[in-house]
mmCIF file of C-alpha atoms in Angstrom:
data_model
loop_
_atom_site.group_PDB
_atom_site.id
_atom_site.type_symbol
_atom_site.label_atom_id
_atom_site.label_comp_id
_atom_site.label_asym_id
_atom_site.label_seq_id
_atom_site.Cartn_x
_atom_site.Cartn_y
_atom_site.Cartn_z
ATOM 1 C CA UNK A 1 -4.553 37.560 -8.334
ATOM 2 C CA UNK A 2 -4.213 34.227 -10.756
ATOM 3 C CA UNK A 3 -3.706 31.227 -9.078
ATOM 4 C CA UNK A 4 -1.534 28.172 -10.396
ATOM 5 C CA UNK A 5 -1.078 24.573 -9.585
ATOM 6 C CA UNK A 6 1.339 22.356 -9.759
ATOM 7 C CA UNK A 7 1.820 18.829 -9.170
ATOM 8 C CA UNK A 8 5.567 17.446 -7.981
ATOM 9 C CA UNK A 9 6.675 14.220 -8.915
ATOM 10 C CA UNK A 10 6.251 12.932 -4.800
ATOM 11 C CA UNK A 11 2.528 13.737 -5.197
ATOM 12 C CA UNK A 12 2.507 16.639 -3.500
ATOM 13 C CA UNK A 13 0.234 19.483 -4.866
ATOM 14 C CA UNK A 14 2.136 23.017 -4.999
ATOM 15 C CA UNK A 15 -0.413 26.114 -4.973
ATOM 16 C CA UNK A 16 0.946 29.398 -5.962
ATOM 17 C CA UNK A 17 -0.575 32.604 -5.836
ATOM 18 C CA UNK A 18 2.090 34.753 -6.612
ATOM 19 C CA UNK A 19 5.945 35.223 -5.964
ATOM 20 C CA UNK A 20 4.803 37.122 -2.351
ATOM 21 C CA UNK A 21 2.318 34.737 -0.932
ATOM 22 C CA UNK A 22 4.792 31.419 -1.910
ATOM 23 C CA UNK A 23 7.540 32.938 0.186
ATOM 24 C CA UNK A 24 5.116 33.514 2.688
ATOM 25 C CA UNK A 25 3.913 30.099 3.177
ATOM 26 C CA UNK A 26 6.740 28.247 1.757
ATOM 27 C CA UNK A 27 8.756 28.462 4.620
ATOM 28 C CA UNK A 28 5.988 28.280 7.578
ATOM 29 C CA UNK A 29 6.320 26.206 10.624
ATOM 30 C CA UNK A 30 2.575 23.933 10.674
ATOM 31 C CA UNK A 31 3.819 23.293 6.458
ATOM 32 C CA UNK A 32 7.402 21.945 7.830
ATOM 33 C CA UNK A 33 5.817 20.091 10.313
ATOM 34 C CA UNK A 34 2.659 18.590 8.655
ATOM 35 C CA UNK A 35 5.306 17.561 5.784
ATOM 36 C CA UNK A 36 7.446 15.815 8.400
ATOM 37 C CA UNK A 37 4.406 13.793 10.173
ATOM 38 C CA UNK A 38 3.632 12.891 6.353
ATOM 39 C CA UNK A 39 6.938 11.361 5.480
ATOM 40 C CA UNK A 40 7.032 9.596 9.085
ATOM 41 C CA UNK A 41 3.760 8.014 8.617
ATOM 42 C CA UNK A 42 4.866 7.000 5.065
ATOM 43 C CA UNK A 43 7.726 5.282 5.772
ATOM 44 C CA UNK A 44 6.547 3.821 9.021
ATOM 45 C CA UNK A 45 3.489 2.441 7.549
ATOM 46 C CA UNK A 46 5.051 1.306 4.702
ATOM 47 C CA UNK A 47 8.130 -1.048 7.019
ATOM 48 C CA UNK A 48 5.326 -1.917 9.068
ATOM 49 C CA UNK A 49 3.123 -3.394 6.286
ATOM 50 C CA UNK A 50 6.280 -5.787 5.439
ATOM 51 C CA UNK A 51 6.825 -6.582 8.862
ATOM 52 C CA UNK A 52 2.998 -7.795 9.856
ATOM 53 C CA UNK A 53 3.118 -9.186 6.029
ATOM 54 C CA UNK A 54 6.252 -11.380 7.442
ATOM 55 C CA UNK A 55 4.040 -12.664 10.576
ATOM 56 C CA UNK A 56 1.135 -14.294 7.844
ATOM 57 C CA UNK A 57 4.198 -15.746 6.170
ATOM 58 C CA UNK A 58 5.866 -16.833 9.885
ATOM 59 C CA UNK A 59 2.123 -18.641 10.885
ATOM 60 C CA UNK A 60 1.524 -20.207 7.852
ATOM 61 C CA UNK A 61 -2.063 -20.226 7.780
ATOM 62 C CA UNK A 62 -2.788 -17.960 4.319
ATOM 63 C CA UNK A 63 -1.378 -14.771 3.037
ATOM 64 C CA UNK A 64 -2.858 -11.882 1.892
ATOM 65 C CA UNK A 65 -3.611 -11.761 -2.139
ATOM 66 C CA UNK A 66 -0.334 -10.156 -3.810
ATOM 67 C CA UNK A 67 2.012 -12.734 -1.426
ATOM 68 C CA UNK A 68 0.254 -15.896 -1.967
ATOM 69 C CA UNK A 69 1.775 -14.578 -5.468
ATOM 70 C CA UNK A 70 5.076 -13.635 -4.361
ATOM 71 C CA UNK A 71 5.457 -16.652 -2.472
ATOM 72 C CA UNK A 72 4.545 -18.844 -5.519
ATOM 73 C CA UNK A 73 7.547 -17.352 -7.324
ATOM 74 C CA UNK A 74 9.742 -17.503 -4.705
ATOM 75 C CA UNK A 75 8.999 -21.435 -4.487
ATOM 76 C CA UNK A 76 9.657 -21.575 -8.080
ATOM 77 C CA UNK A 77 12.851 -19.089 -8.400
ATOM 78 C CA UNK A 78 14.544 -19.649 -4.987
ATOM 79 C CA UNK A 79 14.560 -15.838 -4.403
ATOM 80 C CA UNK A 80 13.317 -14.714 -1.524
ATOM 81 C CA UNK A 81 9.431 -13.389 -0.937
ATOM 82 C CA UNK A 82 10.815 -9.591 -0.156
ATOM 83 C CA UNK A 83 12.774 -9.874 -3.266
ATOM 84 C CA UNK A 84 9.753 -11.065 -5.156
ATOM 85 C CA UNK A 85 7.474 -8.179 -3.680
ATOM 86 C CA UNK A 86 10.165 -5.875 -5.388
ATOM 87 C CA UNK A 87 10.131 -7.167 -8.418
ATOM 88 C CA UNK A 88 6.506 -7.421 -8.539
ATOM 89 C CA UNK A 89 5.937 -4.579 -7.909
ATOM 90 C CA UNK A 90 7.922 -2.981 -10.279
ATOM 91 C CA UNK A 91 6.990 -5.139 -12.994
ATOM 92 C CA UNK A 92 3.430 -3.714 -12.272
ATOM 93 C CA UNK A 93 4.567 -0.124 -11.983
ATOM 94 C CA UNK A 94 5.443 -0.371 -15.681
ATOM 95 C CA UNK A 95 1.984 -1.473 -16.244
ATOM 96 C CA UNK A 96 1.339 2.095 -15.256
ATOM 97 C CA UNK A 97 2.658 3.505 -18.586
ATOM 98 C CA UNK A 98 -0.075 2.515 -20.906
ATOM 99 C CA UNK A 99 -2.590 3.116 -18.219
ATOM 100 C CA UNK A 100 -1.634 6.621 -17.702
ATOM 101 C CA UNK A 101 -0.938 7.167 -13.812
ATOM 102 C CA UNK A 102 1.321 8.620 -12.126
ATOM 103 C CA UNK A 103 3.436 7.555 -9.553
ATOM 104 C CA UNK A 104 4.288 9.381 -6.332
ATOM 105 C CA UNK A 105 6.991 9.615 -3.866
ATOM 106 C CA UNK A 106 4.593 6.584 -1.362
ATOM 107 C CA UNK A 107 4.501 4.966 -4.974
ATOM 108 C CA UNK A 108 7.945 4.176 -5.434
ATOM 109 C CA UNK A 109 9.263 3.922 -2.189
ATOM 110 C CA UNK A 110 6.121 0.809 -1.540
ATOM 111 C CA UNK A 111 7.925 -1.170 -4.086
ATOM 112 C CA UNK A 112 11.246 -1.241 -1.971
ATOM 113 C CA UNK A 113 10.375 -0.557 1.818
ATOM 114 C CA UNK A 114 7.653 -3.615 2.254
ATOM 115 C CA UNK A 115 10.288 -5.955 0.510
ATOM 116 C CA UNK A 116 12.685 -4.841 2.655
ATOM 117 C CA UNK A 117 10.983 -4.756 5.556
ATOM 118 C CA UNK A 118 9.156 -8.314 5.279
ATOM 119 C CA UNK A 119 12.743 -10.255 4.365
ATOM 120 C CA UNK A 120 14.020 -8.121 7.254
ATOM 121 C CA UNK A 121 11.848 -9.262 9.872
ATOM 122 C CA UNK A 122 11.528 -12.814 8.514
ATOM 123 C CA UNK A 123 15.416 -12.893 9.008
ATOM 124 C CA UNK A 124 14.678 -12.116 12.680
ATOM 125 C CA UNK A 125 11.649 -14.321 13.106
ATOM 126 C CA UNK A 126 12.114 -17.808 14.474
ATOM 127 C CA UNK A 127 10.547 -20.517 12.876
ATOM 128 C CA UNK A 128 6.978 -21.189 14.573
ATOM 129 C CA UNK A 129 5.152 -24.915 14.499
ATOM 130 C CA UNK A 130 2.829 -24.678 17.142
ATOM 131 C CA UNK A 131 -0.678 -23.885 16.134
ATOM 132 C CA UNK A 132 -1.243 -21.593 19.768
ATOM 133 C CA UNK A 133 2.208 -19.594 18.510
ATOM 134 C CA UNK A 134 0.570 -19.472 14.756
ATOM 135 C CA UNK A 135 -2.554 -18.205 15.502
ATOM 136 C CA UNK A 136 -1.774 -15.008 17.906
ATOM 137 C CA UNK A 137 0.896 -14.492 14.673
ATOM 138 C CA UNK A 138 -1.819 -14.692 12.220
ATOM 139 C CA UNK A 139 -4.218 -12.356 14.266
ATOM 140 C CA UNK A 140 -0.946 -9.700 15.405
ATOM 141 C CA UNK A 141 0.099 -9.907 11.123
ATOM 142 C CA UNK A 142 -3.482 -9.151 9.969
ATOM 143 C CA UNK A 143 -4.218 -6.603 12.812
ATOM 144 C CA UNK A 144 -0.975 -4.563 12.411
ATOM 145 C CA UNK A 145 -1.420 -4.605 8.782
ATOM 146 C CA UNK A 146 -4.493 -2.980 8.812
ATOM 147 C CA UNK A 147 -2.677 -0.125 11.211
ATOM 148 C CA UNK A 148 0.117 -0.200 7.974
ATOM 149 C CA UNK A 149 -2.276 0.537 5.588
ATOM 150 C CA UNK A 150 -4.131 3.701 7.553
ATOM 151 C CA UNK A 151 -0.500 4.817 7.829
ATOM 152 C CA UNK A 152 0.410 4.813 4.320
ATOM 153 C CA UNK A 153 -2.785 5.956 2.949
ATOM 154 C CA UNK A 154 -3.021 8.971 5.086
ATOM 155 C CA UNK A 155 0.098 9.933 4.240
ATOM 156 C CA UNK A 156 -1.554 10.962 1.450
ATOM 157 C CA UNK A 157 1.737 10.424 -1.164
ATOM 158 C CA UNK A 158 0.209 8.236 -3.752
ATOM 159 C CA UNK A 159 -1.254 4.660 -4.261
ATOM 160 C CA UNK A 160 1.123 1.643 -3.941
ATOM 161 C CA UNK A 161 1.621 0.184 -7.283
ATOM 162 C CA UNK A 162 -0.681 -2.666 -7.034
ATOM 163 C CA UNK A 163 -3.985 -0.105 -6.094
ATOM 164 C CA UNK A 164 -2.593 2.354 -8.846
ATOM 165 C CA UNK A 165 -3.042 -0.477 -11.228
ATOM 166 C CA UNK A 166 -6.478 -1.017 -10.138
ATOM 167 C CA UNK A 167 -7.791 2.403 -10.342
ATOM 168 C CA UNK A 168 -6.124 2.713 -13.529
ATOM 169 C CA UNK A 169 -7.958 -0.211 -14.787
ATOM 170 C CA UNK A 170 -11.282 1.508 -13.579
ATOM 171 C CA UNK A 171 -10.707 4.353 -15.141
ATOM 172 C CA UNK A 172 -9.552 3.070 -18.774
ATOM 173 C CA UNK A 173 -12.333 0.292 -18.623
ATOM 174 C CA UNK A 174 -15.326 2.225 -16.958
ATOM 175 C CA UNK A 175 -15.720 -0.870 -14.661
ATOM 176 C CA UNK A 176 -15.688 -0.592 -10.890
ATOM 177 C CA UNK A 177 -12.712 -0.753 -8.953
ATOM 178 C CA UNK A 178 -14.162 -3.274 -6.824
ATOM 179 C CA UNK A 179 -14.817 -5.627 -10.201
ATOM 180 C CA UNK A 180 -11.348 -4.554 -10.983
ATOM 181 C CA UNK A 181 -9.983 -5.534 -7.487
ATOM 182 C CA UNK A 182 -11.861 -8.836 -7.879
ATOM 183 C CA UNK A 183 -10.423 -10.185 -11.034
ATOM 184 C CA UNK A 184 -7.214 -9.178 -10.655
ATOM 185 C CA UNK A 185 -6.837 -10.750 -7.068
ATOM 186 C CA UNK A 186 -8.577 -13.864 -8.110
ATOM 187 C CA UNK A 187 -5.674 -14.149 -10.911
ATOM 188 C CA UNK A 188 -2.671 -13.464 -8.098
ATOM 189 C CA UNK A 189 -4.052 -15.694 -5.929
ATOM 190 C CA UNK A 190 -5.001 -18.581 -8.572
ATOM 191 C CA UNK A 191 -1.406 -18.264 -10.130
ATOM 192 C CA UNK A 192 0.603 -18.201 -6.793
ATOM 193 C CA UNK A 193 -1.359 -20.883 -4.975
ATOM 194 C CA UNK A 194 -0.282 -23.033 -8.496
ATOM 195 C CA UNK A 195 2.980 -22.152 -8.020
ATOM 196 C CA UNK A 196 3.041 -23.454 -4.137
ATOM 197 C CA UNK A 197 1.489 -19.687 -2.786
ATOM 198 C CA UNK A 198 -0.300 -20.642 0.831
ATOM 199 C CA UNK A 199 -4.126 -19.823 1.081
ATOM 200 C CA UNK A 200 -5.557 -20.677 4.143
ATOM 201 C CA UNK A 201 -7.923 -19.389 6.821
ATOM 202 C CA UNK A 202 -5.831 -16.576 6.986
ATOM 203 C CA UNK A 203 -6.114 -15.553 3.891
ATOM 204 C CA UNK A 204 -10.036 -15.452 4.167
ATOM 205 C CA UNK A 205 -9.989 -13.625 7.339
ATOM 206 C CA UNK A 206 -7.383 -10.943 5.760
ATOM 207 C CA UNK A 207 -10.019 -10.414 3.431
ATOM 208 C CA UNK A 208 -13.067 -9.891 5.123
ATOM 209 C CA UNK A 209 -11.423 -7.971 7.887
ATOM 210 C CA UNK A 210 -8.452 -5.543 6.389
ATOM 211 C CA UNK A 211 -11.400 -2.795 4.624
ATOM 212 C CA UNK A 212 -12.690 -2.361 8.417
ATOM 213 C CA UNK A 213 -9.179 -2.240 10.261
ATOM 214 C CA UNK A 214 -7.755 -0.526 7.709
ATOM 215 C CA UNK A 215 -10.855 2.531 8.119
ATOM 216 C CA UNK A 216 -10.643 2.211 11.650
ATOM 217 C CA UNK A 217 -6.838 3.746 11.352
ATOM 218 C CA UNK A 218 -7.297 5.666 8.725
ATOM 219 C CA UNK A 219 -9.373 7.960 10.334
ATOM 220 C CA UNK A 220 -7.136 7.846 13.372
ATOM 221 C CA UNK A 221 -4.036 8.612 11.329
ATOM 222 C CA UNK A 222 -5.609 11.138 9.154
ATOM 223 C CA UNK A 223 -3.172 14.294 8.972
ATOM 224 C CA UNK A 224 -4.993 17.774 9.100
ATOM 225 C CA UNK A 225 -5.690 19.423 5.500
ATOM 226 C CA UNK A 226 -2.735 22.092 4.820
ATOM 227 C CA UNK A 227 -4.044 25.792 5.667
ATOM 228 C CA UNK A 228 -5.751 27.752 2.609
ATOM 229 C CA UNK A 229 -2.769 29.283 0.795
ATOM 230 C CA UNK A 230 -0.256 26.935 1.814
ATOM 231 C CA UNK A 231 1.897 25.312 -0.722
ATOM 232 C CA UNK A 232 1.687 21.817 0.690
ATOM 233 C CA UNK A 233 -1.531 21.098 0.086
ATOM 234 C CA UNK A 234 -1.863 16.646 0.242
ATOM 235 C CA UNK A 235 -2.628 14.547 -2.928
ATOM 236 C CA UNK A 236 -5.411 12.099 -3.402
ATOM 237 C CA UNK A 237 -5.569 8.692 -2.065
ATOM 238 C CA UNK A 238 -6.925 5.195 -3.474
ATOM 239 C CA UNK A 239 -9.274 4.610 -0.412
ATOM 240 C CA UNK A 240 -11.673 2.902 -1.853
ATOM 241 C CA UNK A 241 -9.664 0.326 -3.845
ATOM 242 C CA UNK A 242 -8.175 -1.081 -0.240
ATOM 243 C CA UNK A 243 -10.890 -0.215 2.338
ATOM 244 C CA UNK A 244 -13.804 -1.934 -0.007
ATOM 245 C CA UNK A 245 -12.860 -5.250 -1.325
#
C-alpha cells in the first residue's frame, strides 16, 4: 500500500497510508493525548520564557542577546520591551521569505506569547535595587529560561523565528549555524547595547550556561515519538542552533 506525507501548516507531519488506516489512527487515544501534552508544553514554555526573560530585565545585571536588542529600541521608541520582542520578531519572520522556511504553529505563536508574557510579568514585578534581591533574580531568570527553552523545543512545533533565521542562514550560505549564531548575536547585541540595551555579567553567564540547562530539560521534557502508523507523527527541531552557542 503507497504511503503519503503531508506537512500542516502547525508543523505537524500527517502520514497516510490509506483512507482505512487514517481513520484508524486518526482518532486514537495516545495521538489525542500526545497532541495535548505537545500544545501544553508549547504554550507553557513559551509564557515561561517571557516571564524568566522579565526577571534578567527586573535584576538588571545583562540580558540575554535578542533583549539587550529589544531593550535598546524600547529606550529609543518608548514602547515597551514585550512590544519590541513582537515586533522583532515579526520583522524577522519576514526575513523568512527569501530564505525559504517555513513557519510552524510554535513559530508564530513565539512571536506573541514571550512578548506577552515578559510585559505581563514585568507589570507584576516590583522594582528591585538591592544587589542580594538582583542576583537570586538573575540566577531564577537564567535557570527557568533554560527549563522554557526544553519546553518549547520538545514540543517539537517549529523553531522560534530568531533560530529559524539562523538555520536558514546555514543552509543558504553553507556556513555553520554556530558561525551563523555568532555574527548575528554579536550584531543584536552591538546595536542594542548602542541604543542603551544592558550587557552585564548576566549576559555572559546566560551565554555560557543556557546550551547546558537548556539539554538538561530537553531531555527531561522530551515527548515520546508518535506510534508507527499514526498520523501525528512530531516535526523537526532547531536543537543545535540554541543548545550549542
Amino acid at each position: 500500500m503507497r504511503q503519503a506525507t503531508a506537512t500542516t501548516q502547525g508543523g505537524i507531519s500527517m502520514s497516510t497510508a490509506g483512507s482505512a488506516s487514517t481513520a484508524s489512527t486518526a482518532g486514537t487515544p495516545a495521538s489525542g493525548r500526545r497532541l495535548g501534552r505537545r500544545l501544553v508544553q508549547l504554550y507553557a514554555g513559551l509564557a515561561l520564557y517571557g516571564a524568566s526573560s522579565a526577571l534578567l530585565v527586573a535584576a538588571g545585571l545583562g540580558l540575554e542577546p535578542w533583549n539587550v536588542l529589544h531593550q535598546g529600541l524600547a529606550e529609543l521608541t518608548g514602547l515597551s520591551i514585550g512590544v519590541l520582542s513582537i515586533i522583532v520578531g515579526a520583522a524577522v519572520l519576514l526575513l523568512w521569505i527569501p530564505l525559504r522556511q517555513r513557519p510552524g504553529l510554535g513559530t508564530v505563536s513565539n512571536v506573541f506569547v514571550v512578548g506577552l508574557a515578559m510585559d505581563g510579568t514585568l507589570a507584576l514585578l516590583p522594582d528591585v535595587r538591592s544587589l542580594a534581591l538582583r542576583v537570586p533574580l538573575l540566577l531564577a531568570g537564567i535557570v527557568l529560561n533554560g527549563m522554557a527553552t526544553g519546553l518549547y523545543i520538545a514540543a517539537r512545533f517549529g523553531p522560534g523565528p530568531r533560530d529559524g533565521l539562523m538555520t536558514g542562514l546555514h543552509r543558504r550560505t553553507g556556513r555553520s549555524i554556530r558561525l551563523m549564531r555568532t555574527a548575528v548575536e554579536v550584531v543584536v547585541v552591538v546595536t542594542g547595547f548602542v541604543l542603551g540595551g544592558t550587557i552585564g555579567v548576566g549576559t555572559v553567564l546566560y551565554a555560557v550556561s543556557i546550551g547546558p540547562l537548556a539539554q538538561v530539560f530537553l531531555r527531561g521534557f522530551a515527548v515520546p515519538p508518535a506510534p508507527a502508523g499514526s498520523t501525528i507523527v512530531a516535526g523537526g527541531t532547531p536543537e543545535r542552533v540554541i543548545l550549542h552557542p
